[in-house]
mmCIF file of C-alpha atoms and ligand atoms in Angstrom:
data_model
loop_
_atom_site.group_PDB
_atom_site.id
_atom_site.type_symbol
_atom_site.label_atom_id
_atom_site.label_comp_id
_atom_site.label_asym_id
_atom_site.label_seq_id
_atom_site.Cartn_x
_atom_site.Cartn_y
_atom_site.Cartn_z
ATOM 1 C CA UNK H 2 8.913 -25.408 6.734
ATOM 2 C CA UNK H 3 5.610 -24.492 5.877
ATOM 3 C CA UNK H 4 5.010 -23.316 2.263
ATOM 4 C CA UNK H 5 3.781 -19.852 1.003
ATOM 5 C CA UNK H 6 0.548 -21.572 0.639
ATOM 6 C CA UNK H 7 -0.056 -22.802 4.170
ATOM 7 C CA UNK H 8 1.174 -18.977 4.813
ATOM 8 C CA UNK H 9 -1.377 -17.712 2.970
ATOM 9 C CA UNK H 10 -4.177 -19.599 4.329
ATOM 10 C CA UNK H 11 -2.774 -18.535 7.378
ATOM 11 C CA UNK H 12 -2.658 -14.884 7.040
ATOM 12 C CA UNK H 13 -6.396 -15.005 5.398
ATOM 13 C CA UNK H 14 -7.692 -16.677 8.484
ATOM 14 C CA UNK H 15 -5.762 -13.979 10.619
ATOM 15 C CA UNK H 16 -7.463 -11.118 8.944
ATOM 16 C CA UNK H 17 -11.325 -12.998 8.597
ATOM 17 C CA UNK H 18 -10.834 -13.222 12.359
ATOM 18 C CA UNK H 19 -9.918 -9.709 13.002
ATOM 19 C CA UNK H 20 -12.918 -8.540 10.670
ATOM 20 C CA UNK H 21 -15.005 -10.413 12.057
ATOM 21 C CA UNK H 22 -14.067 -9.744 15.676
ATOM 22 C CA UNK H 23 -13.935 -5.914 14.775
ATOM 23 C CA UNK H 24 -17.656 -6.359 13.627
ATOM 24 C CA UNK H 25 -16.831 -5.360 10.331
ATOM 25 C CA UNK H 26 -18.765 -6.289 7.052
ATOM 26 C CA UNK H 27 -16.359 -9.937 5.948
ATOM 27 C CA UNK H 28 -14.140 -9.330 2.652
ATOM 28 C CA UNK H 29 -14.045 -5.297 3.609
ATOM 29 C CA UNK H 30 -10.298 -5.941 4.170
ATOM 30 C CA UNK H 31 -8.113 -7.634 0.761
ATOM 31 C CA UNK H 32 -4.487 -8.513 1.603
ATOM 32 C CA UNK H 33 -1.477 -7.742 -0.723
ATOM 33 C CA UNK H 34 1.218 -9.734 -0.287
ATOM 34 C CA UNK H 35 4.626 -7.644 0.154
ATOM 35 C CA UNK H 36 6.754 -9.016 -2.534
ATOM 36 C CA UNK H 37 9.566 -7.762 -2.169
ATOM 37 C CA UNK H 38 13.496 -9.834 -2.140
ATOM 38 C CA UNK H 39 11.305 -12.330 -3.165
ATOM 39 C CA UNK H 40 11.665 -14.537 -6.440
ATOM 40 C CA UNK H 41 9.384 -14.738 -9.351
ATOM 41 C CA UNK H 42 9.131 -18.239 -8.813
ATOM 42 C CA UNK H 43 7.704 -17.459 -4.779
ATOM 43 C CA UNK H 44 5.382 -15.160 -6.460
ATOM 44 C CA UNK H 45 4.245 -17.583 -9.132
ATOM 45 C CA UNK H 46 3.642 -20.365 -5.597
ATOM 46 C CA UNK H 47 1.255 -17.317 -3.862
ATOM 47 C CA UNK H 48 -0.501 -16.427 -7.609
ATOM 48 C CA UNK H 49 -1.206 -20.426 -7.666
ATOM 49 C CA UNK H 50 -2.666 -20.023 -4.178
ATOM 50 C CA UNK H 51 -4.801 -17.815 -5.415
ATOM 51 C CA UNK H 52 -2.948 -14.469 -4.431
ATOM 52 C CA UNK H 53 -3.386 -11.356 -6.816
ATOM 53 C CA UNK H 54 -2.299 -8.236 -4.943
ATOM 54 C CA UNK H 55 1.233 -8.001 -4.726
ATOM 55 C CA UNK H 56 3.262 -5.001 -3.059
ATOM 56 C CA UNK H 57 6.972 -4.006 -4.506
ATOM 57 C CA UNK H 58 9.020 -1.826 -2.879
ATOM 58 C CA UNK H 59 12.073 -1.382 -5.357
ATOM 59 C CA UNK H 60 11.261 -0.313 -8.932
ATOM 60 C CA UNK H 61 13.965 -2.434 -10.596
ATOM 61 C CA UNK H 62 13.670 -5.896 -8.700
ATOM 62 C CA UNK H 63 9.709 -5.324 -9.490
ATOM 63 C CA UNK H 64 9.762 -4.502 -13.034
ATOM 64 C CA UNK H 65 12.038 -7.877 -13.223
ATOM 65 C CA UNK H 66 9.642 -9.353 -11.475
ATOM 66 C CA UNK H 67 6.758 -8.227 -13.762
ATOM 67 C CA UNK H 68 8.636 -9.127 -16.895
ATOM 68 C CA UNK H 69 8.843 -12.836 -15.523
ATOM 69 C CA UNK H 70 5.404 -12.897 -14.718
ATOM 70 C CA UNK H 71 4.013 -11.551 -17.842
ATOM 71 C CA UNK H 72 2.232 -14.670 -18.468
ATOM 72 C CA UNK H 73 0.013 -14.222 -15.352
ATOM 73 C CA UNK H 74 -2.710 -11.894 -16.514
ATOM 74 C CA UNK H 75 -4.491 -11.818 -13.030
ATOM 75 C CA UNK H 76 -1.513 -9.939 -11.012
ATOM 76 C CA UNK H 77 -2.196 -6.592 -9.322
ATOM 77 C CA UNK H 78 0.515 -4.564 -9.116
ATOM 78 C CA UNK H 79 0.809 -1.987 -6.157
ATOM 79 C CA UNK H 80 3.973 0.268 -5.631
ATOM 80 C CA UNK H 81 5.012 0.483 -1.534
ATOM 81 C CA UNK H 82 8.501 2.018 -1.363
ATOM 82 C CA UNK H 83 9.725 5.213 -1.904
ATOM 83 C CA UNK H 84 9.685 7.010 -5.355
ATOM 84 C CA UNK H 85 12.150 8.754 -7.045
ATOM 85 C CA UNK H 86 10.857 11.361 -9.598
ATOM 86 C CA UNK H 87 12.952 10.251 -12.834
ATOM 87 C CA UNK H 88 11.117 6.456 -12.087
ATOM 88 C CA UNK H 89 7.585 8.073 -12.410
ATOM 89 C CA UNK H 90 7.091 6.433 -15.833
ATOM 90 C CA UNK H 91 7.697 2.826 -15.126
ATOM 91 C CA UNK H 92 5.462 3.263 -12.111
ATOM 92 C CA UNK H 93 2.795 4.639 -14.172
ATOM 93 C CA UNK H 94 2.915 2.459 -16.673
ATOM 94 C CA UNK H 95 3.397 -1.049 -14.718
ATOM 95 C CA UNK H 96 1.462 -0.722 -11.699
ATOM 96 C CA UNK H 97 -2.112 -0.396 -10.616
ATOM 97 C CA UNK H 98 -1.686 1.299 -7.297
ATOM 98 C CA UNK H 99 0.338 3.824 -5.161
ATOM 99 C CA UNK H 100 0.443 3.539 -1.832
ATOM 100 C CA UNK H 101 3.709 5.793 -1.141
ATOM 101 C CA UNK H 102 2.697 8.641 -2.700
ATOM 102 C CA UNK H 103 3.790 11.939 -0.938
ATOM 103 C CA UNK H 104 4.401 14.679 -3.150
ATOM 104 C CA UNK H 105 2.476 17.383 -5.688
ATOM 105 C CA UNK H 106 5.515 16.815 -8.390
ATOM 106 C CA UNK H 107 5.857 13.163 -8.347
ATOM 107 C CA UNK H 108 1.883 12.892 -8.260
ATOM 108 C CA UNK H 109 2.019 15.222 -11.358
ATOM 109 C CA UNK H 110 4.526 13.269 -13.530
ATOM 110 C CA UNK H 111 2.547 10.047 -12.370
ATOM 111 C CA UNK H 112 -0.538 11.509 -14.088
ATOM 112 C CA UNK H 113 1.228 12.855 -17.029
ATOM 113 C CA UNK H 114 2.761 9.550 -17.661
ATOM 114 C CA UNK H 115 -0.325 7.430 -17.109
ATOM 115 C CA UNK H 116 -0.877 6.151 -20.347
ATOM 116 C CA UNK H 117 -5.078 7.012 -21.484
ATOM 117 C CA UNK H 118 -5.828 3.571 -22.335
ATOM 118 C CA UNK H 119 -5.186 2.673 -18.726
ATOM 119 C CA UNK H 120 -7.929 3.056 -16.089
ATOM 120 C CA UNK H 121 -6.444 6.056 -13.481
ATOM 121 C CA UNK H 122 -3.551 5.030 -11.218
ATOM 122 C CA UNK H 123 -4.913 4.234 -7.822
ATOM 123 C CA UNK H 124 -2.983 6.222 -5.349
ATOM 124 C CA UNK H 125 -2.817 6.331 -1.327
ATOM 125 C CA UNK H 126 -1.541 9.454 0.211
ATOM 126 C CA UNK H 127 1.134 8.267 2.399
ATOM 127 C CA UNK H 128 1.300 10.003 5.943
ATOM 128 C CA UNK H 129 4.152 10.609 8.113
ATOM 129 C CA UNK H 130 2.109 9.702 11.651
ATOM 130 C CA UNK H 131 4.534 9.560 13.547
ATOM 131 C CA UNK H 132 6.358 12.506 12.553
ATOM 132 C CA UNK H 133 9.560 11.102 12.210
ATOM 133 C CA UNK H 134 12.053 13.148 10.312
ATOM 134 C CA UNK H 135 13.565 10.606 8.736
ATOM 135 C CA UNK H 136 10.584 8.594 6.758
ATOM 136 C CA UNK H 137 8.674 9.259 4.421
ATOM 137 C CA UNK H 138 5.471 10.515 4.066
ATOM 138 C CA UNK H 139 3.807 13.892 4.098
ATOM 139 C CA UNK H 140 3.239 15.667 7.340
ATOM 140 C CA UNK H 141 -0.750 15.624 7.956
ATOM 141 C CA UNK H 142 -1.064 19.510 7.445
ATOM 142 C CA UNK H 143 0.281 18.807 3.892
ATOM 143 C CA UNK H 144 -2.824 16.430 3.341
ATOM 144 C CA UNK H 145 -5.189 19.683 2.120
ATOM 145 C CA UNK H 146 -3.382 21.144 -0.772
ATOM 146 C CA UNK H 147 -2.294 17.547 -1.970
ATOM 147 C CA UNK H 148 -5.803 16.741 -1.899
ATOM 148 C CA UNK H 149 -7.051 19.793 -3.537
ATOM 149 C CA UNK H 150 -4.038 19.440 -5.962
ATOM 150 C CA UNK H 151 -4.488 15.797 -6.569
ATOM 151 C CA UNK H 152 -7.951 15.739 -6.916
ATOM 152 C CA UNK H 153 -7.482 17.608 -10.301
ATOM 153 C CA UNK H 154 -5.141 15.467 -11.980
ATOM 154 C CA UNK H 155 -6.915 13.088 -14.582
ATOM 155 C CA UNK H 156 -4.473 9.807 -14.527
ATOM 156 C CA UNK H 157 -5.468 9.370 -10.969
ATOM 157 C CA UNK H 158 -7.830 8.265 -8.491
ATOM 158 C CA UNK H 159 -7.471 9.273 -4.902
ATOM 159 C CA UNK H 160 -8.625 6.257 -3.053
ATOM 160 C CA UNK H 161 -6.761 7.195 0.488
ATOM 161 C CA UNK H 162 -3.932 7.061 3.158
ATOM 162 C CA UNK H 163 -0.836 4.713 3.947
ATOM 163 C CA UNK H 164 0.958 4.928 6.347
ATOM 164 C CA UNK H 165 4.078 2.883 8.414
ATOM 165 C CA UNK H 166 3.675 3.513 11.988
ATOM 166 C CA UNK H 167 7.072 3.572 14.413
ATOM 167 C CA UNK H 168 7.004 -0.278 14.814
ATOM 168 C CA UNK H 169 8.765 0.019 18.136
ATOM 169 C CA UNK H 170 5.962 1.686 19.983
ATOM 170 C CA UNK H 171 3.723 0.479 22.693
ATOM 171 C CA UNK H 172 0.410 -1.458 21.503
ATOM 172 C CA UNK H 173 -1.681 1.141 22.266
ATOM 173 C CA UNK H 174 0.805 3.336 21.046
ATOM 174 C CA UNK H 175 0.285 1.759 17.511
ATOM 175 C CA UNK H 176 -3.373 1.493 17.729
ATOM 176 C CA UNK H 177 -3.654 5.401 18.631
ATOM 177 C CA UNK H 178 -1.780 5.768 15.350
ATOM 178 C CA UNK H 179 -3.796 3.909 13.485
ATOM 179 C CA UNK H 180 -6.676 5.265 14.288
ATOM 180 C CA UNK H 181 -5.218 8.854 14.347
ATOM 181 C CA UNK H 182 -4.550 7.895 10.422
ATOM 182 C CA UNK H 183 -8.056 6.106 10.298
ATOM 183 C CA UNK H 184 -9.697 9.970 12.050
ATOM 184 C CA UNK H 185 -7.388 11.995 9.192
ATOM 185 C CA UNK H 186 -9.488 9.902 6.542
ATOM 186 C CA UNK H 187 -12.886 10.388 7.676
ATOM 187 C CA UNK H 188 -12.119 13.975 8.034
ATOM 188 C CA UNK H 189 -10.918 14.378 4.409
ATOM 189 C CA UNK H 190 -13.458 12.539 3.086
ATOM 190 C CA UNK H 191 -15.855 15.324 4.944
ATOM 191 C CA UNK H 192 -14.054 18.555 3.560
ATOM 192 C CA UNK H 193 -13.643 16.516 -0.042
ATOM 193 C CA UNK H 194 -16.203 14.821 -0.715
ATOM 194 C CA UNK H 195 -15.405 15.350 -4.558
ATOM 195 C CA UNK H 196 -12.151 14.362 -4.073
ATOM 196 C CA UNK H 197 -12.139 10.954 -5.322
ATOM 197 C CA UNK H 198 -13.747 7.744 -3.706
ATOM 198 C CA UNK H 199 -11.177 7.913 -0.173
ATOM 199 C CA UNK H 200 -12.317 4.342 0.791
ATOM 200 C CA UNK H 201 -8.968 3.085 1.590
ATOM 201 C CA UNK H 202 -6.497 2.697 4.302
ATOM 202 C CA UNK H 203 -3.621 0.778 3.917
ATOM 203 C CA UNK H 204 -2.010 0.483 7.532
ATOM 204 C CA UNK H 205 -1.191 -3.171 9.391
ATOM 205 C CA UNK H 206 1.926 -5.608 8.148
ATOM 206 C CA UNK H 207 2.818 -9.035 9.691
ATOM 207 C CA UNK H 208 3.020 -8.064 13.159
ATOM 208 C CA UNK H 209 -0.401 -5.800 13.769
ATOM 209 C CA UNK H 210 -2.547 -6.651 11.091
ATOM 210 C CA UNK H 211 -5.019 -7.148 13.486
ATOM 211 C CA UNK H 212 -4.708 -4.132 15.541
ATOM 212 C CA UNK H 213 -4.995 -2.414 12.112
ATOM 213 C CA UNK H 214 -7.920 -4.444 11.082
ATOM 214 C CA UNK H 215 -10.033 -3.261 14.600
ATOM 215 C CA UNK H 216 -9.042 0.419 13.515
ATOM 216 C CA UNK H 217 -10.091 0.482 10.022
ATOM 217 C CA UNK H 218 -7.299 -1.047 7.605
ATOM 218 C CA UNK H 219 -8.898 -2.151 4.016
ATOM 219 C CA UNK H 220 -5.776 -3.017 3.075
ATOM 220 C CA UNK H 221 -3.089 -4.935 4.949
ATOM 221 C CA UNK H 222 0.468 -4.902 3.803
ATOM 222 C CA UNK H 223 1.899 -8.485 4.457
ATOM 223 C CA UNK H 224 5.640 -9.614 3.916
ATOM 224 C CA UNK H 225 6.868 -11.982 6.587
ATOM 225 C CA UNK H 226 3.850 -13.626 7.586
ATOM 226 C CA UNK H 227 3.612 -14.529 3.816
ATOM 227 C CA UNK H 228 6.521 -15.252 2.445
ATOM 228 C CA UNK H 229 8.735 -15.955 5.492
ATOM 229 C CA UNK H 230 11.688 -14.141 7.288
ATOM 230 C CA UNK H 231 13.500 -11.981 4.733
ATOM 231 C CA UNK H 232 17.471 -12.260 4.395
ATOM 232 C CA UNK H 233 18.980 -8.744 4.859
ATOM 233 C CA UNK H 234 19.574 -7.329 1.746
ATOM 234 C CA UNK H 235 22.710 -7.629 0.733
HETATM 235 C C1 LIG J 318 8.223 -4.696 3.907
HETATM 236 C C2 LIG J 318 6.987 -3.900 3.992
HETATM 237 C C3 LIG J 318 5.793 -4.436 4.482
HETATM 238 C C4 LIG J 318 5.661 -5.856 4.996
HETATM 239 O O1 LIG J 318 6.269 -6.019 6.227
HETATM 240 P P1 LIG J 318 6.202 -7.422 7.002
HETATM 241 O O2 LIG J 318 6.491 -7.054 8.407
HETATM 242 O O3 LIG J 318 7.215 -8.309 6.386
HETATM 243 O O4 LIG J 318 4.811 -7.955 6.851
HETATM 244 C C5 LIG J 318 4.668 -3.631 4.478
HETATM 245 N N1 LIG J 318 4.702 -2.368 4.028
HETATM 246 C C6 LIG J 318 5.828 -1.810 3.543
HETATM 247 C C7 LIG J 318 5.802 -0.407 3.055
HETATM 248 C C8 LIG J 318 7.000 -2.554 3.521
HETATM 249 O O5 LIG J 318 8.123 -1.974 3.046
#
């Protein structure tokens, strides 16, 4: 079995070839390593690897998680799954990013709740691409008025888009998604240029982080590849 550092070297090699091969500028794309079902003492193996960005998806298991970790000053918290409005505070309080936001009155509370002595709350905007009923994520015509909305809000910084394409598509399926989010971006950051920095796109996991990569992804969202196969949650 190979351990989560092996992994790690692994994925970092994946994602230095993809830049490279996708011409773009080396270090443009940072990896956060999907944390989630996974033990403190897993996390504390990647943070001695030399891992910092870690992405939880459940508020609970990651506040546990943060509490056990306490020690390690270096961690960078980022918030993936979906967010319930009565957890805004936790979230504003223990984490450094957002990538799941999607809507005015959770962004609101987030801001509220952001304490001042903390630098804004980095948030992602995250997009329903494929527009499945079912997920989550704001339909792209929703992506004006958040912006506009957003943009206002002092206890945060919009730095771009997330989104979780239908894995079961064709490749070029998923790349046409990816760039479709990567196109949505570029626009914004045409109509909005005050808007906040809109540097970031947080699209590619395990299994198309390079596809991702050759579209535009700055960040990569990495479980599996990392960590290993997760056990279904019981
Ligand atoms: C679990 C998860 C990932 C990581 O997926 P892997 O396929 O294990 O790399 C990325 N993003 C989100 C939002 C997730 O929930």
């Amino acid at each position: 079995m190979s351990s989560i550092a092996d992994n790690l070297g692994s994925v970092t090699r994946r994602i230095q070839k993809a830049t490279l091969h996708a011409g773009r500028e080396p270090g443009s794309v940072s990896l956060l390593a999907v944390s989630k079902t996974r033990s403190a003492e897993e996390l504390r193996q990647a943070v001695a690897a030399g891992q910092r960005a870690f992405g939880e998806n459940y508020l609970q298991e990651a506040l546990e998680k943060i509490e056990a970790l306490s020690d390690l000053t270096e961690i960078d918290w980022h918030f993936i799954g979906p967010i319930q409005s009565n957890k805004t505070r936790q979230i504003a309080s223990a984490f450094s990013w957002v990538h799941s936001l999607d809507r005015l009155k959770v962004a609101r509370r987030l801001s509220e709740q952001r304490e001042t002595g903390l630098p804004p709350l980095n948030i992602c905007l995250q997009v329903n691409i494929n527009n499945e009923q079912s997920k989550s994520g704001c339909q792209p015509d929703e992506l004006p008025t958040l912006i506009e909305e957003i943009s206002q809000l002092p206890g945060l910084t919009l730095r771009g888009l997330m989104a979780i394409p239908d894995p079961e598509q064709t490749e070029s399926a998923l790349r046409e998604s990816f760039r479709k989010l990567a196109n949505t971006l570029k626009k914004l950051r045409q109509d909005y240029p005050e808007a906040g920095p809109l540097d970031t796109l947080s699209m590619g996991m395990s299994g198309d982080l390079e596809i991702a990569i050759a579209e535009g992804a700055t960040w990569v969202r990495i479980g599996t590849a990392v960590f290993g196969e997760r056990s279904p949650k019981s």
